[in-house]
Amino acid sequence: MEEKTYKYPLTILTGLFFIWGFITCLNDMLIPYFKSVFELSNFQANLVQFAFFTAYFVISLIYFLVSRHIGDPIDKVGYKNAIIAGLLTSTAACLMFFEEAGSMEPSFPVFLCALFLLGTGFTFLQISANPLVSMLGTPETSSSRLNLSQGFNSLGTTIAPIIGSYVIFNFFNDSDPYRGGAQAVQIPYLALACILLFLAVTIFLSDIPDMRQNKKEDEGNEKLLVSDNSVTTTISGTVTKAKKSALEYPHLVFGMFAIFFYVGGEVTIGSNLVTYMKECVGIIQEFTAGRFLAFYWGGAMIGRFVGSLSMSNMENVKKYSLMAAVAMAGFALIFTITNFNIEEVLPFVGYLVANYFAFISAKSIPSRTLGIFATINIALLTAMLVFDGMLSLWCILAVGLFNSIMFSNVFTLAIRELEEHTAQGSSLLVMMILGGAVVPPLQGLLADNIGVHMAFVLPIVCYVYLMWYGFKGCTIRK
């Protein structure tokens, strides 16, 4: 079947990636909002991310156990139905927001339950939508399709702080003391529920083929022999020990912690930036803070597109020219939607140039790129702790540029040479998105005790580990 026949379903799925990224990043606006409405401490406010990202771990663990002992659920129901289930679950979560925000006495724990349910739906999307996009077409262009969809996911995370801060803090904000102002999220999440439901219905009616994986035994020269509780593989007369679990590969286990620290570091910075801007930089208006936050997530978007070109095999002159063009186009987009004066955002241009040359110095080597980018983030966060005001703010906003390729690089480095344990290893890596649930509340606890500014020492720990994994920990040990 021609790849062009999949244009319509791919367009729908790309829209799914966009709204998925948008809603995820909207959590960054909920943290300062709930902190004000319910008079929460920094630790309590960061439970927003704990509830959302814990769902990734819990649901992925359940999925892993079910697939290991019963069989892969997606092979039974299909990718299309799994995506629809995720969308309907997320729709229900948004409706919980609508219902609770409209009650006479809104409850923060109920909102946390809704966020866990939302994370549950997004876990289904994480497991099913990514491989489906890669399979809807020829194998040669699978990477291109997935990079494009993930780019739109990043676009959603870029504009979410701007739209979310305006809608929640300005347009729908009503200082009704009886409700505590919680109704400001009522209409926005009702609108999101309608969009998710529309996507579920559209995907149900769309002609997406059944792309379930057919697992067949390899009837080649390999024979598995079980003896004395150990597994040996006979290949062309050579007998070697075969690992029985993905957890027996050290570079995967180290990679699991790398995913934990990456997600934890990225999310905790995004979650606490608005609070930092208000309490330490003097940016009082949440809408203005949201515009600055767009540079953090927008930097990740730029870095992902530039990184995809950097890792390609095209000729260097063409590659470097396209990288520069994409970086400038990404900056133009963020500059346009944030509506700052050019003088206000010139520091970001300097960091874009630094990011460009960092990619070149990494020489398209994933491990080297990861190590260099983690080292730069350590330097940026250290400078952020040393300086104050706008200089400090731009240092931490630039971290997004160097976060960009970390998840994909860690993931691909960790699953190398897992052979028949690749799927198992992938599910273990998805579980470690748990870092987004654990690290933000820890930073909130630090902020309550040593101050919001100095609490950003915690992400430095995350990037120190990522630097080690890039330069050393990802090495495959025979």
XYZ file of N, CA and C in Angstrom, residues 136-385:
750
model
N 2.812 3.656 9.864
C 1.893 4.097 8.812
C 2.667 4.629 7.607
N 3.272 3.736 6.885
C 4.037 4.104 5.713
C 5.226 3.186 5.538
N 6.116 3.564 4.656
C 7.281 2.734 4.382
C 8.282 2.820 5.522
N 9.007 1.731 5.799
C 9.990 1.745 6.887
C 11.084 2.791 6.689
N 11.404 3.098 5.436
C 12.494 4.039 5.158
C 12.195 5.446 5.672
N 10.910 5.807 5.751
C 10.543 7.165 6.176
C 9.911 7.194 7.566
N 10.023 6.106 8.307
C 9.383 6.043 9.625
C 9.952 7.075 10.583
N 11.277 7.237 10.560
C 11.910 8.204 11.455
C 11.456 9.618 11.139
N 11.324 9.926 9.861
C 10.890 11.257 9.445
C 9.482 11.547 9.943
N 8.581 10.562 9.816
C 7.200 10.763 10.271
C 7.141 10.991 11.774
N 7.893 10.192 12.520
C 7.851 10.304 13.978
C 8.455 11.622 14.444
N 9.553 12.047 13.816
C 10.157 13.322 14.178
C 9.200 14.473 13.910
N 8.462 14.402 12.808
C 7.505 15.449 12.482
C 6.394 15.516 13.529
N 5.846 14.353 13.900
C 4.781 14.319 14.906
C 5.278 14.820 16.250
N 6.479 14.417 16.642
C 7.034 14.861 17.914
C 7.357 16.356 17.877
N 7.681 16.873 16.681
C 7.891 18.307 16.549
C 6.620 19.077 16.842
N 5.474 18.564 16.388
C 4.208 19.227 16.689
C 3.838 19.072 18.161
N 4.286 17.971 18.779
C 4.105 17.824 20.223
C 4.855 18.946 20.951
N 6.075 19.238 20.503
C 6.855 20.320 21.094
C 6.237 21.682 20.812
N 5.617 21.834 19.640
C 4.925 23.084 19.341
C 3.797 23.314 20.340
N 3.104 22.231 20.705
C 2.053 22.341 21.720
C 2.591 22.785 23.063
N 3.750 22.239 23.451
C 4.344 22.644 24.737
C 4.863 24.074 24.689
N 5.149 24.579 23.480
C 5.663 25.945 23.351
C 4.566 26.987 23.532
N 3.416 26.762 22.919
C 2.367 27.773 22.991
C 1.459 27.610 24.204
N 1.517 26.440 24.868
C 0.655 26.204 26.034
C 0.870 27.228 27.144
N 2.123 27.590 27.502
C 2.287 28.574 28.576
C 1.668 29.923 28.251
N 1.706 30.328 26.972
C 1.170 31.631 26.585
C -0.349 31.625 26.643
N -0.953 30.645 25.971
C -2.415 30.560 25.952
C -2.949 30.218 27.337
N -2.306 29.249 27.999
C -2.780 28.828 29.315
C -2.720 29.931 30.351
N -1.617 30.689 30.370
C -1.489 31.757 31.365
C -2.533 32.840 31.139
N -2.813 33.144 29.860
C -3.817 34.180 29.578
C -5.215 33.696 29.926
N -5.541 32.487 29.490
C -6.898 31.966 29.700
C -7.182 31.744 31.188
N -6.246 31.130 31.896
C -6.491 30.774 33.299
C -6.358 31.976 34.220
N -5.331 32.798 34.012
C -5.072 33.886 34.949
C -5.784 35.183 34.581
N -6.181 35.333 33.310
C -6.793 36.589 32.893
C -8.232 36.424 32.426
N -8.405 35.676 31.317
C -9.696 35.668 30.642
C -10.816 35.069 31.486
N -10.565 33.903 32.079
C -11.601 33.224 32.849
C -11.442 33.390 34.357
N -10.452 34.167 34.781
C -10.211 34.298 36.218
C -11.275 35.167 36.861
N -11.926 34.646 37.862
C -12.975 35.348 38.597
C -12.667 35.204 40.075
N -12.419 36.305 40.733
C -12.018 36.255 42.145
C -13.218 36.065 43.066
N -14.007 35.057 42.798
C -15.138 34.714 43.660
C -14.592 34.079 44.932
N -14.688 34.759 46.088
C -14.074 34.226 47.301
C -14.733 32.952 47.794
N -15.999 32.723 47.404
C -16.679 31.541 47.916
C -16.133 30.275 47.277
N -15.834 30.382 45.978
C -15.270 29.233 45.271
C -13.747 29.229 45.324
N -13.167 30.317 45.709
C -11.712 30.392 45.751
C -11.076 30.556 44.395
N -11.862 30.910 43.349
C -11.309 31.156 42.028
C -11.044 29.907 41.218
N -11.399 28.734 41.710
C -11.085 27.495 41.000
C -11.850 27.359 39.697
N -12.920 28.137 39.523
C -13.718 28.018 38.310
C -12.999 28.541 37.071
N -11.844 29.168 37.233
C -11.108 29.670 36.072
C -10.638 28.534 35.166
N -10.504 27.316 35.684
C -10.090 26.185 34.850
C -11.287 25.394 34.323
N -12.496 25.841 34.661
C -13.676 25.064 34.301
C -13.907 25.053 32.790
N -14.066 26.216 32.190
C -14.331 26.292 30.759
C -13.148 25.805 29.925
N -11.890 26.170 30.273
C -10.761 25.658 29.476
C -10.705 24.137 29.409
N -10.948 23.467 30.537
C -10.848 22.005 30.515
C -12.087 21.361 29.890
N -13.212 22.059 29.907
C -14.360 21.569 29.154
C -14.056 21.624 27.662
N -13.408 22.705 27.225
C -13.025 22.823 25.821
C -12.027 21.730 25.433
N -11.072 21.445 26.328
C -10.102 20.387 26.052
C -10.792 19.024 25.976
N -11.778 18.794 26.841
C -12.531 17.532 26.809
C -13.236 17.371 25.465
N -13.804 18.458 24.959
C -14.496 18.406 23.667
C -13.510 18.104 22.535
N -12.321 18.710 22.595
C -11.311 18.471 21.560
C -10.848 17.013 21.584
N -10.587 16.487 22.790
C -10.149 15.090 22.911
C -11.225 14.127 22.440
N -12.488 14.413 22.784
C -13.593 13.562 22.343
C -13.734 13.613 20.827
N -13.575 14.812 20.273
C -13.636 14.959 18.810
C -12.547 14.125 18.139
N -11.336 14.153 18.702
C -10.244 13.357 18.148
C -10.541 11.861 18.253
N -11.119 11.439 19.383
C -11.452 10.020 19.555
C -12.463 9.566 18.503
N -13.504 10.384 18.276
C -14.523 10.049 17.281
C -13.929 10.055 15.877
N -13.090 11.042 15.600
C -12.468 11.150 14.274
C -11.584 9.945 13.986
N -10.792 9.555 14.973
C -9.912 8.389 14.787
C -10.738 7.115 14.644
N -11.847 7.015 15.398
C -12.726 5.851 15.285
C -13.297 5.734 13.877
N -13.647 6.867 13.270
C -14.263 6.862 11.945
C -13.232 6.822 10.824
N -11.963 7.082 11.157
C -10.929 7.137 10.125
C -10.513 5.731 9.697
N -9.958 5.668 8.510
C -9.555 4.385 7.942
C -8.093 4.094 8.302
N -7.857 3.859 9.602
C -6.521 3.490 10.053
C -6.428 1.968 10.039
N -5.505 1.412 9.283
C -5.427 -0.055 9.163
C -4.974 -0.705 10.464
N -5.273 -1.983 10.568
C -4.859 -2.764 11.737
C -3.373 -3.067 11.618
N -2.576 -2.453 12.498
C -1.115 -2.576 12.399
C -0.546 -3.427 13.532
N -1.320 -4.368 14.040
C -0.829 -5.188 15.147
C 0.385 -5.999 14.718
N 1.287 -6.127 15.685
C 2.494 -6.890 15.409
C 2.187 -8.383 15.464
N 2.694 -9.101 14.475
C 2.540 -10.560 14.453
C 3.830 -11.193 14.950
N 3.774 -11.702 16.126
C 4.968 -12.298 16.725
C 5.072 -13.771 16.297
N 6.125 -14.044 15.584
C 6.352 -15.410 15.110
C 7.698 -15.899 15.598
N 7.764 -17.198 15.801
C 9.048 -17.778 16.213
C 10.011 -17.789 15.032
N 11.231 -17.502 15.331
C 12.284 -17.559 14.319
C 12.670 -19.021 14.106
N 12.449 -19.465 12.865
C 12.739 -20.858 12.552
C 14.074 -21.007 11.822
N 14.941 -20.046 12.035
C 16.257 -20.080 11.400
C 17.179 -21.045 12.108
N 18.442 -20.644 12.171
C 19.469 -21.508 12.740
C 19.554 -21.441 14.251
N 18.817 -20.433 14.882
C 18.929 -20.299 16.323
C 18.019 -21.307 17.021
N 18.533 -21.908 18.068
C 17.754 -22.815 18.896
C 18.006 -22.459 20.348
N 16.898 -22.309 21.090
C 17.033 -22.008 22.510
C 16.948 -23.303 23.301
N 17.943 -23.520 24.137
C 17.990 -24.711 24.959
C 17.962 -24.313 26.416
N 17.022 -24.848 27.175
C 16.934 -24.554 28.590
C 17.592 -25.678 29.378
N 18.585 -25.304 30.174
C 19.304 -26.312 30.941
C 19.818 -25.720 32.227
N 19.512 -26.364 33.357
C 19.977 -25.931 34.668
C 19.633 -24.466 34.936
N 18.349 -24.078 34.615
C 17.852 -22.727 34.851
C 18.656 -21.652 34.108
N 19.413 -22.002 33.087
C 20.123 -21.014 32.288
C 19.725 -21.209 30.833
N 19.889 -20.169 30.029
C 19.520 -20.226 28.627
C 20.777 -20.125 27.792
N 20.918 -21.053 26.826
C 22.061 -20.975 25.909
C 21.535 -20.856 24.498
N 22.301 -20.211 23.624
C 21.919 -20.032 22.231
C 22.935 -20.716 21.351
N 22.431 -21.604 20.470
C 23.312 -22.292 19.545
C 23.196 -21.633 18.187
N 24.296 -21.018 17.719
C 24.317 -20.372 16.414
C 25.524 -20.898 15.661
N 25.245 -21.618 14.594
C 26.321 -22.183 13.755
C 27.335 -22.962 14.586
N 26.858 -23.708 15.546
C 27.723 -24.568 16.318
C 28.383 -23.913 17.506
N 28.198 -22.576 17.694
C 28.819 -21.875 18.816
C 27.803 -21.704 19.931
N 28.139 -22.137 21.136
C 27.221 -22.042 22.268
C 27.628 -20.874 23.144
N 26.664 -19.940 23.356
C 26.919 -18.772 24.203
C 25.766 -18.584 25.176
N 26.066 -17.981 26.310
C 25.014 -17.683 27.286
C 24.130 -16.555 26.765
N 22.833 -16.683 26.909
C 21.901 -15.633 26.513
C 21.220 -15.079 27.760
N 21.051 -13.767 27.783
C 20.427 -13.130 28.942
C 18.934 -13.425 28.948
N 18.395 -13.611 30.155
C 16.982 -13.957 30.306
C 16.104 -12.752 30.555
N 16.706 -11.591 30.815
C 15.939 -10.387 31.121
C 16.692 -9.163 30.633
N 15.935 -8.123 30.254
C 16.559 -6.867 29.834
C 17.347 -6.241 30.973
N 16.974 -6.558 32.204
C 17.651 -5.978 33.366
C 19.075 -6.505 33.532
N 19.457 -7.500 32.741
C 20.824 -8.006 32.805
C 21.797 -7.191 31.962
N 21.298 -6.179 31.258
C 22.151 -5.304 30.453
C 22.443 -4.033 31.243
N 23.682 -3.836 31.699
C 24.002 -2.658 32.526
C 23.693 -1.331 31.846
N 23.952 -1.228 30.534
C 23.717 0.062 29.878
C 22.229 0.394 29.822
N 21.352 -0.618 29.865
C 19.921 -0.356 29.944
C 19.541 0.103 31.345
N 20.043 -0.578 32.358
C 19.724 -0.208 33.745
C 20.184 1.214 34.035
N 21.413 1.548 33.613
C 21.897 2.919 33.782
C 21.027 3.895 32.981
N 20.552 3.433 31.807
C 19.683 4.266 30.981
C 18.332 4.524 31.626
N 17.841 3.559 32.391
C 16.578 3.762 33.100
C 16.697 4.934 34.082
N 17.808 4.971 34.813
C 18.023 6.081 35.738
C 18.239 7.389 34.974
N 18.847 7.296 33.776
C 19.046 8.495 32.968
C 17.707 9.084 32.533
N 16.761 8.230 32.128
C 15.416 8.706 31.785
C 14.757 9.337 33.013
N 14.902 8.701 34.173
C 14.342 9.218 35.417
C 14.861 10.634 35.693
N 16.189 10.804 35.610
C 16.769 12.109 35.936
C 16.490 13.142 34.846
N 16.438 12.702 33.580
C 16.139 13.667 32.525
C 14.726 14.239 32.689
N 13.730 13.357 32.774
C 12.348 13.822 32.902
C 12.184 14.617 34.188
N 12.804 14.128 35.269
C 12.715 14.837 36.537
C 13.300 16.229 36.454
N 14.486 16.360 35.836
C 15.114 17.665 35.722
C 14.344 18.608 34.826
N 13.907 18.125 33.666
C 13.175 18.975 32.728
C 11.851 19.454 33.313
N 11.106 18.540 33.911
C 9.782 18.884 34.418
C 9.875 19.794 35.642
N 10.837 19.533 36.534
C 10.908 20.351 37.746
C 11.308 21.787 37.419
N 12.132 21.986 36.384
C 12.471 23.351 35.968
C 11.232 24.043 35.400
N 10.559 23.382 34.456
C 9.360 23.980 33.877
C 8.274 24.243 34.900
N 8.158 23.361 35.893
C 7.100 23.486 36.896
C 7.324 24.655 37.838
N 8.586 24.998 38.105
C 8.890 26.006 39.117
C 9.372 27.330 38.541
N 9.396 27.448 37.219
C 9.880 28.679 36.611
C 8.974 29.869 36.872
N 7.664 29.659 36.800
C 6.744 30.779 37.025
C 6.871 31.286 38.456
N 6.927 30.374 39.416
C 7.114 30.771 40.811
C 8.442 31.500 40.989
N 9.493 31.005 40.324
C 10.802 31.649 40.406
C 10.756 33.071 39.843
N 10.089 33.226 38.692
C 9.999 34.556 38.088
C 9.239 35.535 38.980
N 8.197 35.048 39.642
C 7.406 35.934 40.497
C 8.143 36.302 41.779
N 8.795 35.336 42.402
C 9.389 35.570 43.714
C 10.836 36.058 43.655
N 11.555 35.754 42.575
C 12.988 36.062 42.533
C 13.387 37.067 41.453
N 12.620 37.152 40.378
C 12.973 38.045 39.282
C 12.112 39.299 39.272
N 10.955 39.218 39.918
C 10.072 40.379 39.971
C 9.075 40.452 38.844
N 8.871 39.346 38.124
C 7.851 39.300 37.065
C 6.553 38.841 37.720
N 5.713 39.787 38.061
C 4.522 39.494 38.869
C 3.402 38.899 38.039
N 3.186 39.405 36.816
C 2.072 38.964 36.000
C 2.311 37.553 35.454
N 1.368 36.665 35.740
C 1.514 35.284 35.289
C 1.554 35.185 33.765
N 0.817 36.071 33.082
C 0.797 36.023 31.623
C 2.180 36.347 31.063
N 2.859 37.355 31.639
C 4.215 37.688 31.207
C 5.167 36.531 31.497
N 5.008 35.915 32.674
C 5.840 34.762 33.027
C 5.623 33.612 32.042
N 4.373 33.424 31.617
C 4.071 32.377 30.643
C 4.738 32.627 29.303
N 4.865 33.897 28.907
C 5.551 34.227 27.652
C 7.039 33.875 27.740
N 7.645 34.148 28.894
C 9.047 33.762 29.067
C 9.190 32.234 29.095
N 8.235 31.552 29.735
C 8.286 30.097 29.820
C 8.248 29.460 28.434
N 7.618 30.141 27.470
C 7.548 29.621 26.111
C 8.943 29.471 25.502
N 9.904 30.275 25.959
C 11.267 30.141 25.439
C 11.940 28.871 25.971
N 11.563 28.449 27.174
C 12.114 27.208 27.726
C 11.646 26.006 26.911
N 10.323 25.904 26.716
C 9.791 24.768 25.962
C 10.029 24.939 24.470
N 10.011 26.196 23.984
C 10.307 26.442 22.578
C 11.735 26.095 22.228
N 12.654 26.314 23.175
C 14.033 25.928 22.955
C 14.160 24.428 22.735
N 13.379 23.648 23.495
C 13.385 22.189 23.310
C 12.868 21.821 21.926
N 11.857 22.557 21.455
C 11.318 22.307 20.116
C 12.382 22.573 19.049
N 13.058 23.719 19.165
C 14.104 24.061 18.194
C 15.209 23.006 18.209
N 15.651 22.644 19.411
C 16.731 21.674 19.540
C 16.387 20.319 18.948
N 15.120 19.916 19.030
C 14.723 18.619 18.479
C 14.773 18.624 16.959
N 14.280 19.704 16.352
C 14.347 19.777 14.895
C 15.790 19.888 14.415
N 16.574 20.736 15.078
C 17.980 20.888 14.704
C 18.737 19.580 14.947
N 18.423 18.918 16.067
C 19.081 17.656 16.396
C 18.800 16.569 15.388
N 17.568 16.536 14.860
C 17.240 15.514 13.859
C 18.080 15.701 12.605
N 18.371 16.957 12.258
C 19.242 17.226 11.114
C 20.694 16.891 11.448
N 21.102 17.231 12.670
C 22.485 16.996 13.090
C 22.841 15.515 13.052
N 21.881 14.652 13.396
C 22.136 13.211 13.451
C 21.980 12.535 12.087
N 21.629 13.310 11.052
C 21.410 12.718 9.730
C 22.736 12.456 9.025
N 22.646 11.758 7.901
C 23.844 11.394 7.142
C 24.098 12.310 5.945
N 23.362 13.418 5.858
C 23.535 14.305 4.710
C 24.897 15.011 4.735
N 25.280 15.548 3.604
C 26.571 16.223 3.454
C 26.637 17.430 4.397
N 27.828 17.679 4.976
C 27.963 18.636 6.074
C 27.525 20.052 5.730
N 27.909 20.554 4.552
C 27.548 21.930 4.202
C 26.031 22.092 4.160
N 25.356 21.141 3.527
C 23.901 21.184 3.459
C 23.288 21.014 4.850
N 23.844 20.083 5.620
C 23.344 19.828 6.968
C 23.437 21.075 7.836
N 24.610 21.683 7.890
C 24.808 22.838 8.762
C 23.981 24.040 8.313
N 23.773 24.174 7.010
C 22.936 25.264 6.502
C 21.486 25.076 6.931
N 20.990 23.835 6.805
C 19.611 23.556 7.215
C 19.444 23.711 8.726
N 20.440 23.296 9.489
C 20.367 23.456 10.942
C 20.221 24.925 11.326
N 21.018 25.794 10.683
C 20.946 27.224 10.970
C 19.591 27.791 10.567
N 19.072 27.349 9.406
C 17.784 27.857 8.923
C 16.643 27.441 9.853
N 16.670 26.187 10.301
C 15.624 25.696 11.202
C 15.673 26.423 12.545
N 16.880 26.658 13.053
C 17.021 27.377 14.326
C 16.458 28.787 14.214
N 16.747 29.471 13.115
C 16.241 30.829 12.930
C 14.721 30.836 12.769
N 14.196 29.843 12.042
C 12.746 29.763 11.858
C 12.042 29.497 13.189
N 12.631 28.614 14.007
C 12.045 28.340 15.320
C 12.050 29.563 16.210
N 13.164 30.297 16.195
C 13.228 31.523 16.994
C 12.199 32.536 16.502
N 12.045 32.675 15.172
C 11.068 33.620 14.621
C 9.653 33.278 15.087
N 9.343 31.982 15.137
C 8.022 31.558 15.594
C 7.790 31.940 17.051
N 8.754 31.616 17.919
C 8.594 31.922 19.349
C 8.543 33.432 19.562
N 9.408 34.168 18.858
C 9.450 35.623 18.980
C 8.101 36.228 18.583
N 7.495 35.675 17.535
C 6.217 36.205 17.053
C 5.094 35.960 18.055
N 4.991 34.732 18.566
C 3.859 34.414 19.448
C 4.013 35.000 20.849
N 5.257 35.287 21.272
C 5.448 35.883 22.606
C 5.340 37.397 22.577
N 5.560 38.005 21.392
C 5.370 39.445 21.209
C 6.258 40.297 22.111
N 7.506 39.866 22.325
C 8.481 40.685 23.039
C 9.163 41.638 22.054
N 9.819 42.665 22.590
C 10.719 43.467 21.783
C 12.001 42.676 21.562
N 12.643 42.900 20.410
C 13.829 42.129 20.085
C 14.938 42.333 21.104
N 15.008 43.553 21.681
C 16.056 43.818 22.675
C 15.894 42.949 23.919
N 14.658 42.595 24.241
C 14.389 41.824 25.448
C 14.834 40.373 25.326
N 14.904 39.856 24.107
C 15.168 38.425 23.921
C 16.494 38.161 23.227
N 17.334 39.175 23.082
C 18.635 38.975 22.438
C 19.502 37.923 23.134
N 19.462 37.809 24.485
C 20.256 36.753 25.118
C 19.939 35.363 24.578
N 18.675 35.120 24.235
C 18.290 33.806 23.720
C 18.960 33.538 22.375
N 19.143 34.594 21.575
C 19.821 34.437 20.283
C 21.251 33.952 20.507
N 21.916 34.518 21.527
C 23.270 34.074 21.845
C 23.320 32.607 22.228
N 22.343 32.168 23.008
C 22.301 30.750 23.392
C 21.982 29.856 22.196
N 21.185 30.362 21.229
C 20.919 29.596 20.009
C 22.207 29.332 19.248
N 23.061 30.349 19.164
C 24.345 30.190 18.483
C 25.202 29.158 19.215
N 25.213 29.241 20.552
C 25.982 28.271 21.341
C 25.460 26.855 21.128
N 24.133 26.708 21.046
C 23.521 25.404 20.814
C 23.921 24.848 19.449
N 23.957 25.718 18.453
C 24.331 25.320 17.089
C 25.757 24.757 17.061
N 26.691 25.472 17.683
C 28.078 25.018 17.665
C 28.293 23.807 18.584
N 27.457 23.662 19.603
C 27.541 22.470 20.450
C 27.163 21.230 19.649
N 26.132 21.352 18.787
C 25.757 20.236 17.917
C 26.913 19.875 16.984
N 27.567 20.879 16.417
C 28.666 20.619 15.486
C 29.829 19.933 16.203
N 30.143 20.408 17.422
C 31.261 19.824 18.166
C 30.993 18.389 18.592
N 29.704 18.010 18.691
C 29.355 16.642 19.086
C 29.554 15.644 17.953
N 29.718 16.139 16.705
C 30.049 15.304 15.553
C 29.033 14.185 15.295
N 27.767 14.482 15.547
C 26.665 13.548 15.253
C 26.755 12.243 16.043
N 27.494 12.235 17.139
C 27.609 11.036 17.989
C 26.624 11.191 19.150
N 25.585 10.341 19.248
C 24.556 10.519 20.272
C 25.088 10.599 21.699
N 26.009 9.702 22.056
C 26.529 9.708 23.425
C 27.320 10.979 23.704
N 28.122 11.393 22.749
C 28.913 12.617 22.899
C 27.998 13.842 23.012
N 26.948 13.878 22.179
C 25.991 14.987 22.231
C 25.334 15.062 23.599
N 24.905 13.910 24.108
C 24.273 13.870 25.430
C 25.220 14.381 26.514
N 26.466 13.915 26.509
C 27.427 14.325 27.520
C 27.731 15.817 27.460
N 27.912 16.349 26.235
C 28.208 17.774 26.076
C 27.032 18.630 26.524
N 25.829 18.250 26.108
C 24.653 19.048 26.456
C 24.387 19.028 27.967
N 24.592 17.883 28.613
C 24.412 17.808 30.059
C 25.436 18.690 30.774
N 26.669 18.702 30.257
C 27.710 19.545 30.846
C 27.342 21.015 30.735
N 26.821 21.415 29.585
C 26.408 22.804 29.394
C 25.267 23.170 30.335
N 24.324 22.250 30.526
C 23.210 22.534 31.436
C 23.685 22.691 32.880
N 24.695 21.923 33.269
C 25.267 22.090 34.605
C 25.845 23.489 34.742
N 26.558 23.943 33.708
C 27.143 25.283 33.734
C 26.053 26.358 33.770
N 24.994 26.170 32.983
C 23.905 27.154 32.953
C 23.200 27.255 34.304
N 22.919 26.125 34.929
C 22.231 26.135 36.220
C 23.127 26.696 37.319
N 24.418 26.421 37.241
C 25.352 27.000 38.222
C 25.383 28.515 38.084
N 25.427 29.005 36.837
C 25.397 30.454 36.611
C 24.078 31.054 37.090
N 22.987 30.321 36.891
C 21.678 30.790 37.351
C 21.648 30.973 38.858
N 22.331 30.079 39.590
C 22.377 30.181 41.049
C 23.276 31.327 41.510
